[in-house]
Amino acid sequence: MIGHKQVPSRAGGIEVAVEALAVRMAALGHDVTLYNYRKCRERTKDACHKERKWDYKGVHIRELLVPNVKGVSAMVGSAAATFCAIFGKYDCIHYHAEGPAAMAAVPHFWGIRTVVTIHGLDWQRSKWGKIASWYLKHGEKTAAAYADEIIVLSKSAKQYFLEHYNRETVLIPNGIDKPVKRKAEQITRLWGLKKDDYILYLGRIVPEKGLESLIEAFSRVDTNKKLVIAGGPSDTEAFYRKLQKMAEKDERILFTGFVSGELLDELYSNSYLYCLPSELEGMPISLLEAMSYGNCCLCSDIPECAQVVDKFGYLFQKGNTEDLARALQRLCHLPELVESCRSHVSEYVCDRYHWDEITKETLKLYEKEK
C-alpha cells in the first residue's frame, strides 16, 4: 500500500484506514507491505538515514526518506515507493488518494494488478496551490485510465467518476472499530472538561473543514458549554494560528492540539455534541468514530456526511454560518433532541461500517481476475 504518511499514526483518515485494512489482511495470512514516508527535518545521520524496515502487527513497514517540502513530500514518496514496489514481487499495489495515484500507470504497464482508493477529490481542497491541484487532478485522471479497480467511499464519488470519466467504480466505505468509552478524567485535569459540558470538533485543522464558520457560529450561541477543537494542522500552520486569533475573545473556545489514545477516547466519550462543519469530505472517519461513541452529531449537509448520519443526527446548510448558529442554539437548549439521537447510534454505525467486512470486500478486488 502506498499513499499514507505513517502507520501507525492518526495523522489523517487515510492512515487510520490503511492500518485497519493492513493489520486485518495480515491476520488473514496475507503478506502486506506499507511504504511510510519520513521527512528529513535535520541534517543528522539518524534523521536522514536512507531507509528503515520493521514489522508492525504482522505488517511489513518500509520507511522512505522524502524532502520536507509542502506538496513535494508525498509526490516524491509515492514515486520512490512505486519503483521500490515494482521490484518487490507483489501481486497487487494499492494506492490511497489521488496524488499517489498519479503513479498508477507504472505498475499497470508492468502487469501488476493496481487498485486505487479515492478518499476524496483532493484537488478541490483549498490548501493546495495551482500546481499541486493540477497534479492531484492528474492523479485522478491516471487512476481512471489505468487502475484495474477504483474504490470510492460514497455514492456521490461513484457518480462523479461515471459522469466525468465514464468509469465504473466500487463503493466500499470506511469502517469503524467498537470504541473504548472512558470517564472524564485526564480531560478534566488538563482542561477542566466534564461530561456533557462541551461541543466537540475532532480532526485535521484545514480550511475545508469549515472551522471558521464553526467558531463564528458558536460565538453567537447563548450557552455555558465550551467548544473544543481537537486536532493539529496538516501543512496549514498559518491557518491554525488564524483560527486561534479568531477565538481569542471567546473564553469558551479551547484548542487542544493533536490528541490520541485515552485522551481521544475521553473527548469522544463525554462530549455533549459532535460537530463536523466540513465543506468537502471523502467519507469522514471522525464522524464514524463520534457516532460509534454514542454521540449526537451535527454536520453540514454535504452528501458524504448525510449518507453516514442518516436519521441519527442533524444537518445544517453547508457554509451557512447563520444556519449553523441556529442549529447549535436549538440543540443546546433542547437536550431531549440530543438524547433522541444517542440511544441507538453506536449500534447502528458499528454494525453497518465494520472493518472486517470491508477488508474482505477489498481483498476480493485484489484477487479478481482481469
mmCIF file of C-alpha atoms in Angstrom:
data_model
loop_
_atom_site.group_PDB
_atom_site.id
_atom_site.type_symbol
_atom_site.label_atom_id
_atom_site.label_comp_id
_atom_site.label_asym_id
_atom_site.label_seq_id
_atom_site.Cartn_x
_atom_site.Cartn_y
_atom_site.Cartn_z
ATOM 1 C CA MET A 1 0.000 0.000 0.000
ATOM 2 C CA ILE A 2 1.242 3.456 -0.989
ATOM 3 C CA GLY A 3 -0.125 6.932 -0.193
ATOM 4 C CA HIS A 4 -0.313 7.218 3.596
ATOM 5 C CA LYS A 5 2.224 9.176 5.639
ATOM 6 C CA GLN A 6 2.959 6.993 8.647
ATOM 7 C CA VAL A 7 1.486 3.814 10.111
ATOM 8 C CA PRO A 8 0.842 3.545 12.962
ATOM 9 C CA SER A 9 -0.469 7.086 13.385
ATOM 10 C CA ARG A 10 -3.624 9.168 13.348
ATOM 11 C CA ALA A 11 -2.259 11.823 11.001
ATOM 12 C CA GLY A 12 -5.473 11.582 8.994
ATOM 13 C CA GLY A 13 -8.295 9.333 7.876
ATOM 14 C CA ILE A 14 -6.106 7.644 5.251
ATOM 15 C CA GLU A 15 -3.637 6.499 7.903
ATOM 16 C CA VAL A 16 -6.457 5.096 10.055
ATOM 17 C CA ALA A 17 -7.952 3.244 7.083
ATOM 18 C CA VAL A 18 -4.653 1.841 5.810
ATOM 19 C CA GLU A 19 -3.735 0.488 9.234
ATOM 20 C CA ALA A 20 -7.154 -1.065 9.771
ATOM 21 C CA LEU A 21 -7.059 -2.838 6.407
ATOM 22 C CA ALA A 22 -3.405 -3.910 6.504
ATOM 23 C CA VAL A 23 -3.485 -5.388 10.006
ATOM 24 C CA ARG A 24 -6.602 -7.409 9.207
ATOM 25 C CA MET A 25 -5.194 -8.635 5.893
ATOM 26 C CA ALA A 26 -2.025 -9.775 7.646
ATOM 27 C CA ALA A 27 -4.090 -11.569 10.294
ATOM 28 C CA LEU A 28 -5.833 -13.471 7.479
ATOM 29 C CA GLY A 29 -2.470 -14.728 6.250
ATOM 30 C CA HIS A 30 -1.650 -12.212 3.524
ATOM 31 C CA ASP A 31 1.824 -10.733 3.086
ATOM 32 C CA VAL A 32 1.303 -6.959 3.371
ATOM 33 C CA THR A 33 3.860 -4.157 2.995
ATOM 34 C CA LEU A 34 3.235 -0.484 3.732
ATOM 35 C CA TYR A 35 5.511 2.260 2.415
ATOM 36 C CA ASN A 36 5.769 5.002 5.045
ATOM 37 C CA TYR A 37 7.176 8.466 4.291
ATOM 38 C CA ARG A 38 9.618 10.155 6.624
ATOM 39 C CA LYS A 39 10.514 13.816 6.165
ATOM 40 C CA CYS A 40 14.147 14.758 6.573
ATOM 41 C CA ARG A 41 13.956 17.593 9.104
ATOM 42 C CA GLU A 42 17.510 17.717 10.380
ATOM 43 C CA ARG A 43 20.860 17.120 8.766
ATOM 44 C CA THR A 44 21.847 14.376 11.135
ATOM 45 C CA LYS A 45 22.799 10.802 10.460
ATOM 46 C CA ASP A 46 19.835 9.456 12.403
ATOM 47 C CA ALA A 47 17.194 11.800 10.931
ATOM 48 C CA CYS A 48 18.300 11.323 7.319
ATOM 49 C CA HIS A 49 19.111 7.627 7.263
ATOM 50 C CA LYS A 50 18.081 6.356 3.840
ATOM 51 C CA GLU A 51 15.643 3.605 4.807
ATOM 52 C CA ARG A 52 14.296 1.735 7.822
ATOM 53 C CA LYS A 53 12.318 -1.512 7.964
ATOM 54 C CA TRP A 54 10.311 -3.216 10.710
ATOM 55 C CA ASP A 55 7.141 -5.229 11.300
ATOM 56 C CA TYR A 56 4.003 -3.919 12.982
ATOM 57 C CA LYS A 57 1.192 -6.313 13.952
ATOM 58 C CA GLY A 58 2.251 -8.710 11.226
ATOM 59 C CA VAL A 59 2.572 -5.958 8.583
ATOM 60 C CA HIS A 60 5.907 -5.116 6.929
ATOM 61 C CA ILE A 61 6.778 -1.420 7.159
ATOM 62 C CA ARG A 62 9.314 0.164 4.819
ATOM 63 C CA GLU A 63 10.096 3.796 5.567
ATOM 64 C CA LEU A 64 11.363 6.024 2.772
ATOM 65 C CA LEU A 65 13.085 9.380 3.160
ATOM 66 C CA VAL A 66 11.327 12.341 1.493
ATOM 67 C CA PRO A 67 12.151 16.073 1.398
ATOM 68 C CA ASN A 68 10.433 18.283 3.956
ATOM 69 C CA VAL A 69 8.704 20.482 1.371
ATOM 70 C CA LYS A 70 4.944 21.094 1.297
ATOM 71 C CA GLY A 71 3.318 19.468 -1.717
ATOM 72 C CA VAL A 72 6.554 17.715 -2.709
ATOM 73 C CA SER A 73 6.970 15.153 0.079
ATOM 74 C CA ALA A 74 4.043 12.967 -0.948
ATOM 75 C CA MET A 75 4.896 13.225 -4.651
ATOM 76 C CA VAL A 76 8.477 12.069 -4.118
ATOM 77 C CA GLY A 77 7.387 9.437 -1.616
ATOM 78 C CA SER A 78 4.813 7.831 -3.908
ATOM 79 C CA ALA A 79 7.283 7.803 -6.807
ATOM 80 C CA ALA A 80 10.044 6.224 -4.701
ATOM 81 C CA ALA A 81 7.653 3.708 -3.182
ATOM 82 C CA THR A 82 6.322 2.760 -6.610
ATOM 83 C CA PHE A 83 9.750 1.991 -8.027
ATOM 84 C CA CYS A 84 10.633 0.009 -4.906
ATOM 85 C CA ALA A 85 7.373 -1.910 -5.160
ATOM 86 C CA ILE A 86 7.874 -2.712 -8.852
ATOM 87 C CA PHE A 87 10.778 -4.957 -7.856
ATOM 88 C CA GLY A 88 9.115 -6.286 -4.714
ATOM 89 C CA LYS A 89 7.301 -9.195 -6.386
ATOM 90 C CA TYR A 90 3.900 -8.031 -5.155
ATOM 91 C CA ASP A 91 0.664 -9.429 -6.575
ATOM 92 C CA CYS A 92 -1.117 -6.124 -6.108
ATOM 93 C CA ILE A 93 -0.219 -2.485 -5.451
ATOM 94 C CA HIS A 94 -2.894 -0.404 -3.715
ATOM 95 C CA TYR A 95 -2.664 3.401 -3.921
ATOM 96 C CA HIS A 96 -4.541 5.555 -1.440
ATOM 97 C CA ALA A 97 -5.618 9.084 -2.526
ATOM 98 C CA GLU A 98 -5.405 10.994 -5.790
ATOM 99 C CA GLY A 99 -1.846 12.342 -5.525
ATOM 100 C CA PRO A 100 -0.162 8.942 -5.121
ATOM 101 C CA ALA A 101 -2.460 7.556 -7.840
ATOM 102 C CA ALA A 102 -0.513 9.645 -10.370
ATOM 103 C CA MET A 103 1.975 6.743 -10.358
ATOM 104 C CA ALA A 104 -0.661 4.069 -11.064
ATOM 105 C CA ALA A 105 0.302 3.783 -14.734
ATOM 106 C CA VAL A 106 3.736 2.368 -13.813
ATOM 107 C CA PRO A 107 2.655 -0.921 -12.173
ATOM 108 C CA HIS A 108 -0.129 -1.178 -14.753
ATOM 109 C CA PHE A 109 2.423 -1.301 -17.575
ATOM 110 C CA TRP A 110 4.473 -3.835 -15.610
ATOM 111 C CA GLY A 111 1.430 -6.098 -15.447
ATOM 112 C CA ILE A 112 0.933 -5.727 -11.683
ATOM 113 C CA ARG A 113 -2.659 -5.554 -10.509
ATOM 114 C CA THR A 114 -3.325 -1.952 -9.467
ATOM 115 C CA VAL A 115 -6.067 -0.730 -7.120
ATOM 116 C CA VAL A 116 -6.718 2.902 -6.200
ATOM 117 C CA THR A 117 -8.869 4.185 -3.347
ATOM 118 C CA ILE A 118 -10.169 7.720 -3.876
ATOM 119 C CA HIS A 119 -10.533 9.066 -0.339
ATOM 120 C CA GLY A 120 -11.853 12.392 -1.645
ATOM 121 C CA LEU A 121 -11.494 14.818 -4.530
ATOM 122 C CA ASP A 122 -8.274 16.220 -3.122
ATOM 123 C CA TRP A 123 -7.674 18.709 -5.939
ATOM 124 C CA GLN A 124 -10.647 20.706 -4.617
ATOM 125 C CA ARG A 125 -9.014 21.313 -1.237
ATOM 126 C CA SER A 126 -8.238 24.985 -0.721
ATOM 127 C CA LYS A 127 -4.857 24.438 0.952
ATOM 128 C CA TRP A 128 -3.277 23.458 -2.375
ATOM 129 C CA GLY A 129 -1.931 25.896 -4.956
ATOM 130 C CA LYS A 130 -2.475 25.665 -8.700
ATOM 131 C CA ILE A 131 0.401 23.293 -9.416
ATOM 132 C CA ALA A 132 -0.465 20.924 -6.576
ATOM 133 C CA SER A 133 -4.150 20.952 -7.573
ATOM 134 C CA TRP A 134 -3.184 20.149 -11.164
ATOM 135 C CA TYR A 135 -1.050 17.227 -10.002
ATOM 136 C CA LEU A 136 -3.865 15.854 -7.836
ATOM 137 C CA LYS A 137 -6.314 16.116 -10.738
ATOM 138 C CA HIS A 138 -3.719 14.353 -12.899
ATOM 139 C CA GLY A 139 -3.658 11.537 -10.325
ATOM 140 C CA GLU A 140 -7.438 11.266 -10.570
ATOM 141 C CA LYS A 141 -7.258 11.029 -14.373
ATOM 142 C CA THR A 142 -4.458 8.464 -14.187
ATOM 143 C CA ALA A 143 -6.489 6.297 -11.829
ATOM 144 C CA ALA A 144 -9.490 6.484 -14.139
ATOM 145 C CA ALA A 145 -7.349 5.475 -17.129
ATOM 146 C CA TYR A 146 -5.048 2.794 -15.695
ATOM 147 C CA ALA A 147 -6.228 1.346 -12.370
ATOM 148 C CA ASP A 148 -7.641 -2.162 -12.582
ATOM 149 C CA GLU A 149 -10.102 -1.223 -9.832
ATOM 150 C CA ILE A 150 -11.099 2.084 -8.265
ATOM 151 C CA ILE A 151 -12.605 2.136 -4.788
ATOM 152 C CA VAL A 152 -14.736 5.121 -3.774
ATOM 153 C CA LEU A 153 -16.192 5.868 -0.362
ATOM 154 C CA SER A 154 -19.514 7.482 -1.247
ATOM 155 C CA LYS A 155 -22.336 7.395 -3.770
ATOM 156 C CA SER A 156 -21.530 10.931 -4.886
ATOM 157 C CA ALA A 157 -17.922 9.952 -5.733
ATOM 158 C CA LYS A 158 -19.175 6.926 -7.646
ATOM 159 C CA GLN A 159 -21.470 9.168 -9.696
ATOM 160 C CA TYR A 160 -18.650 11.671 -10.250
ATOM 161 C CA PHE A 161 -16.374 9.093 -11.900
ATOM 162 C CA LEU A 162 -19.202 7.788 -14.034
ATOM 163 C CA GLU A 163 -20.142 11.268 -15.278
ATOM 164 C CA HIS A 164 -16.609 12.649 -15.813
ATOM 165 C CA TYR A 165 -14.709 9.558 -16.974
ATOM 166 C CA ASN A 166 -17.401 7.027 -17.866
ATOM 167 C CA ARG A 167 -15.573 4.822 -15.371
ATOM 168 C CA GLU A 168 -17.257 2.259 -13.133
ATOM 169 C CA THR A 169 -16.023 2.189 -9.559
ATOM 170 C CA VAL A 170 -16.670 0.043 -6.499
ATOM 171 C CA LEU A 171 -18.258 1.589 -3.424
ATOM 172 C CA ILE A 172 -16.513 0.326 -0.287
ATOM 173 C CA PRO A 173 -16.918 2.761 2.621
ATOM 174 C CA ASN A 174 -14.580 3.336 5.532
ATOM 175 C CA GLY A 175 -15.131 1.308 8.671
ATOM 176 C CA ILE A 176 -15.062 1.628 12.416
ATOM 177 C CA ASP A 177 -13.960 -0.407 15.427
ATOM 178 C CA LYS A 178 -16.016 -0.721 18.574
ATOM 179 C CA PRO A 179 -14.789 2.070 20.852
ATOM 180 C CA VAL A 180 -13.441 2.101 24.386
ATOM 181 C CA LYS A 181 -15.644 4.519 26.303
ATOM 182 C CA ARG A 182 -13.977 6.298 29.209
ATOM 183 C CA LYS A 183 -14.993 8.626 32.023
ATOM 184 C CA ALA A 184 -13.766 12.207 32.019
ATOM 185 C CA GLU A 185 -10.515 12.059 33.998
ATOM 186 C CA GLN A 186 -7.499 13.262 32.012
ATOM 187 C CA ILE A 187 -9.557 15.855 30.117
ATOM 188 C CA THR A 188 -10.796 17.209 33.450
ATOM 189 C CA ARG A 189 -7.271 17.505 34.828
ATOM 190 C CA LEU A 190 -5.881 19.068 31.656
ATOM 191 C CA TRP A 191 -8.688 21.344 30.518
ATOM 192 C CA GLY A 192 -11.439 21.240 33.142
ATOM 193 C CA LEU A 193 -13.824 19.403 30.803
ATOM 194 C CA LYS A 194 -16.672 17.365 32.239
ATOM 195 C CA LYS A 195 -19.362 15.096 30.852
ATOM 196 C CA ASP A 196 -21.774 16.921 28.505
ATOM 197 C CA ASP A 197 -20.312 20.394 29.070
ATOM 198 C CA TYR A 198 -18.664 20.816 25.650
ATOM 199 C CA ILE A 199 -19.275 20.598 21.913
ATOM 200 C CA LEU A 200 -16.505 18.733 20.099
ATOM 201 C CA TYR A 201 -14.771 19.001 16.750
ATOM 202 C CA LEU A 202 -12.005 16.447 16.285
ATOM 203 C CA GLY A 203 -9.982 16.172 13.100
ATOM 204 C CA ARG A 204 -7.356 17.860 10.945
ATOM 205 C CA ILE A 205 -7.215 21.656 11.118
ATOM 206 C CA VAL A 206 -7.569 22.531 7.433
ATOM 207 C CA PRO A 207 -9.713 25.153 5.630
ATOM 208 C CA GLU A 208 -12.212 22.747 4.032
ATOM 209 C CA LYS A 209 -13.380 21.531 7.459
ATOM 210 C CA GLY A 210 -15.431 24.734 7.894
ATOM 211 C CA LEU A 211 -13.877 25.682 11.217
ATOM 212 C CA GLU A 212 -14.040 29.429 10.586
ATOM 213 C CA SER A 213 -17.819 29.134 10.261
ATOM 214 C CA LEU A 214 -17.969 26.959 13.380
ATOM 215 C CA ILE A 215 -16.078 29.493 15.507
ATOM 216 C CA GLU A 216 -18.155 32.395 14.194
ATOM 217 C CA ALA A 217 -21.428 30.496 14.677
ATOM 218 C CA PHE A 218 -20.536 29.340 18.194
ATOM 219 C CA SER A 219 -19.687 32.896 19.233
ATOM 220 C CA ARG A 220 -23.371 33.753 18.640
ATOM 221 C CA VAL A 221 -24.735 30.865 20.735
ATOM 222 C CA ASP A 222 -26.058 31.582 24.223
ATOM 223 C CA THR A 223 -24.678 28.651 26.212
ATOM 224 C CA ASN A 224 -22.300 27.836 29.042
ATOM 225 C CA LYS A 225 -20.943 24.896 27.108
ATOM 226 C CA LYS A 226 -17.460 25.056 25.656
ATOM 227 C CA LEU A 227 -16.335 24.452 22.086
ATOM 228 C CA VAL A 228 -13.387 22.051 21.939
ATOM 229 C CA ILE A 229 -11.375 21.996 18.711
ATOM 230 C CA ALA A 230 -9.098 18.959 18.855
ATOM 231 C CA GLY A 231 -6.520 18.223 16.178
ATOM 232 C CA GLY A 232 -3.411 19.582 14.550
ATOM 233 C CA PRO A 233 -2.613 21.362 11.291
ATOM 234 C CA SER A 234 -1.725 19.487 8.098
ATOM 235 C CA ASP A 235 0.679 21.803 6.242
ATOM 236 C CA THR A 236 -1.681 24.565 7.453
ATOM 237 C CA GLU A 237 0.117 26.150 10.416
ATOM 238 C CA ALA A 238 -0.813 29.702 9.351
ATOM 239 C CA PHE A 239 -4.478 28.723 9.140
ATOM 240 C CA TYR A 240 -4.297 27.153 12.609
ATOM 241 C CA ARG A 241 -2.920 30.407 14.043
ATOM 242 C CA LYS A 242 -5.676 32.336 12.251
ATOM 243 C CA LEU A 243 -8.342 30.231 13.963
ATOM 244 C CA GLN A 244 -6.712 30.744 17.350
ATOM 245 C CA LYS A 245 -6.737 34.501 16.718
ATOM 246 C CA MET A 246 -10.445 34.369 15.815
ATOM 247 C CA ALA A 247 -11.225 32.569 19.074
ATOM 248 C CA GLU A 248 -9.214 34.825 21.410
ATOM 249 C CA LYS A 249 -12.229 36.878 22.547
ATOM 250 C CA ASP A 250 -14.338 33.834 23.478
ATOM 251 C CA GLU A 251 -13.053 32.070 26.595
ATOM 252 C CA ARG A 252 -15.379 29.147 25.902
ATOM 253 C CA ILE A 253 -13.313 28.014 22.899
ATOM 254 C CA LEU A 254 -10.461 25.591 23.583
ATOM 255 C CA PHE A 255 -7.776 24.270 21.221
ATOM 256 C CA THR A 256 -6.229 21.022 22.472
ATOM 257 C CA GLY A 257 -3.805 20.298 19.650
ATOM 258 C CA PHE A 258 -3.356 16.757 18.342
ATOM 259 C CA VAL A 259 -4.850 14.035 20.571
ATOM 260 C CA SER A 260 -4.749 10.249 20.532
ATOM 261 C CA GLY A 261 -5.110 7.235 22.810
ATOM 262 C CA GLU A 262 -7.025 7.656 26.050
ATOM 263 C CA LEU A 263 -7.357 11.425 25.606
ATOM 264 C CA LEU A 264 -9.147 10.881 22.311
ATOM 265 C CA ASP A 265 -11.384 8.237 23.899
ATOM 266 C CA GLU A 266 -12.315 10.595 26.724
ATOM 267 C CA LEU A 267 -13.092 13.507 24.393
ATOM 268 C CA TYR A 268 -15.420 11.388 22.253
ATOM 269 C CA SER A 269 -16.971 9.639 25.271
ATOM 270 C CA ASN A 270 -18.003 12.757 27.170
ATOM 271 C CA SER A 271 -18.995 15.376 24.587
ATOM 272 C CA TYR A 272 -22.493 16.809 24.535
ATOM 273 C CA LEU A 273 -22.497 17.091 20.759
ATOM 274 C CA TYR A 274 -20.088 16.380 17.921
ATOM 275 C CA CYS A 275 -19.978 18.971 15.144
ATOM 276 C CA LEU A 276 -18.449 18.462 11.691
ATOM 277 C CA PRO A 277 -18.986 21.580 9.524
ATOM 278 C CA SER A 278 -16.971 20.285 6.536
ATOM 279 C CA GLU A 279 -17.406 21.680 3.051
ATOM 280 C CA LEU A 280 -15.515 18.780 1.440
ATOM 281 C CA GLU A 281 -15.115 15.157 2.518
ATOM 282 C CA GLY A 282 -14.462 11.697 1.161
ATOM 283 C CA MET A 283 -16.008 9.715 3.981
ATOM 284 C CA PRO A 284 -15.159 11.229 7.372
ATOM 285 C CA ILE A 285 -13.723 8.643 9.752
ATOM 286 C CA SER A 286 -14.003 11.184 12.581
ATOM 287 C CA LEU A 287 -17.778 11.206 12.082
ATOM 288 C CA LEU A 288 -17.928 7.409 12.172
ATOM 289 C CA GLU A 289 -15.847 7.465 15.340
ATOM 290 C CA ALA A 290 -18.012 10.091 17.021
ATOM 291 C CA MET A 291 -21.147 8.082 16.249
ATOM 292 C CA SER A 292 -19.544 4.862 17.478
ATOM 293 C CA TYR A 293 -19.076 6.509 20.893
ATOM 294 C CA GLY A 294 -22.800 7.273 21.007
ATOM 295 C CA ASN A 295 -22.604 10.959 20.104
ATOM 296 C CA CYS A 296 -25.350 13.041 18.612
ATOM 297 C CA CYS A 297 -23.766 14.645 15.544
ATOM 298 C CA LEU A 298 -24.411 17.936 13.779
ATOM 299 C CA CYS A 299 -22.953 18.056 10.264
ATOM 300 C CA SER A 300 -23.017 20.079 7.091
ATOM 301 C CA ASP A 301 -25.478 18.721 4.555
ATOM 302 C CA ILE A 302 -22.909 17.523 2.027
ATOM 303 C CA PRO A 303 -23.841 14.035 0.721
ATOM 304 C CA GLU A 304 -20.768 12.407 2.260
ATOM 305 C CA CYS A 305 -21.904 13.419 5.764
ATOM 306 C CA ALA A 306 -25.635 12.986 5.220
ATOM 307 C CA GLN A 307 -25.046 9.430 3.990
ATOM 308 C CA VAL A 308 -23.302 8.483 7.237
ATOM 309 C CA VAL A 309 -25.514 10.351 9.711
ATOM 310 C CA ASP A 310 -28.784 9.088 8.211
ATOM 311 C CA LYS A 311 -31.527 9.562 10.839
ATOM 312 C CA PHE A 312 -29.130 9.542 13.788
ATOM 313 C CA GLY A 313 -28.070 13.190 13.700
ATOM 314 C CA TYR A 314 -28.801 16.676 12.386
ATOM 315 C CA LEU A 315 -27.723 18.644 9.329
ATOM 316 C CA PHE A 316 -27.276 22.331 8.526
ATOM 317 C CA GLN A 317 -26.706 24.072 5.196
ATOM 318 C CA LYS A 318 -23.068 23.852 4.120
ATOM 319 C CA GLY A 319 -21.184 27.124 4.593
ATOM 320 C CA ASN A 320 -24.206 28.894 6.138
ATOM 321 C CA THR A 321 -22.958 30.338 9.428
ATOM 322 C CA GLU A 322 -26.399 31.569 10.481
ATOM 323 C CA ASP A 323 -27.972 28.151 9.919
ATOM 324 C CA LEU A 324 -25.170 26.522 11.917
ATOM 325 C CA ALA A 325 -25.635 29.010 14.778
ATOM 326 C CA ARG A 326 -29.390 28.305 14.835
ATOM 327 C CA ALA A 327 -28.799 24.554 14.914
ATOM 328 C CA LEU A 328 -26.243 24.815 17.719
ATOM 329 C CA GLN A 329 -28.552 27.068 19.761
ATOM 330 C CA ARG A 330 -31.511 24.725 19.305
ATOM 331 C CA LEU A 331 -29.559 21.622 20.344
ATOM 332 C CA CYS A 332 -28.025 23.394 23.353
ATOM 333 C CA HIS A 333 -31.465 24.490 24.602
ATOM 334 C CA LEU A 334 -33.253 21.209 23.854
ATOM 335 C CA PRO A 335 -31.177 18.351 25.293
ATOM 336 C CA GLU A 336 -34.011 15.915 24.557
ATOM 337 C CA LEU A 337 -33.176 16.279 20.852
ATOM 338 C CA VAL A 338 -29.602 15.261 21.583
ATOM 339 C CA GLU A 339 -30.696 12.307 23.695
ATOM 340 C CA SER A 340 -33.028 11.067 20.971
ATOM 341 C CA CYS A 341 -30.021 10.557 18.676
ATOM 342 C CA ARG A 342 -27.836 8.845 21.240
ATOM 343 C CA SER A 343 -29.837 5.718 22.059
ATOM 344 C CA HIS A 344 -29.069 3.522 19.024
ATOM 345 C CA VAL A 345 -26.418 5.406 17.075
ATOM 346 C CA SER A 346 -23.409 3.370 18.293
ATOM 347 C CA GLU A 347 -25.013 0.044 17.487
ATOM 348 C CA TYR A 348 -26.134 1.306 14.081
ATOM 349 C CA VAL A 349 -22.774 2.611 12.906
ATOM 350 C CA CYS A 350 -20.681 -0.280 14.278
ATOM 351 C CA ASP A 351 -22.925 -2.859 12.596
ATOM 352 C CA ARG A 352 -23.108 -1.044 9.257
ATOM 353 C CA TYR A 353 -19.473 0.034 8.864
ATOM 354 C CA HIS A 354 -17.346 -2.851 10.104
ATOM 355 C CA TRP A 355 -13.675 -3.074 9.135
ATOM 356 C CA ASP A 356 -13.713 -6.892 8.999
ATOM 357 C CA GLU A 357 -16.326 -6.935 6.235
ATOM 358 C CA ILE A 358 -14.695 -4.011 4.436
ATOM 359 C CA THR A 359 -11.361 -5.865 4.449
ATOM 360 C CA LYS A 360 -12.985 -8.909 2.845
ATOM 361 C CA GLU A 361 -14.568 -6.763 0.127
ATOM 362 C CA THR A 362 -11.207 -5.119 -0.589
ATOM 363 C CA LEU A 363 -9.430 -8.479 -0.818
ATOM 364 C CA LYS A 364 -11.982 -9.642 -3.389
ATOM 365 C CA LEU A 365 -10.858 -6.792 -5.654
ATOM 366 C CA TYR A 366 -7.198 -7.773 -5.210
ATOM 367 C CA GLU A 367 -7.947 -11.365 -6.219
ATOM 368 C CA LYS A 368 -10.409 -10.617 -9.010
ATOM 369 C CA GLU A 369 -9.243 -11.866 -12.398
ATOM 370 C CA LYS A 370 -8.632 -9.287 -15.113
#
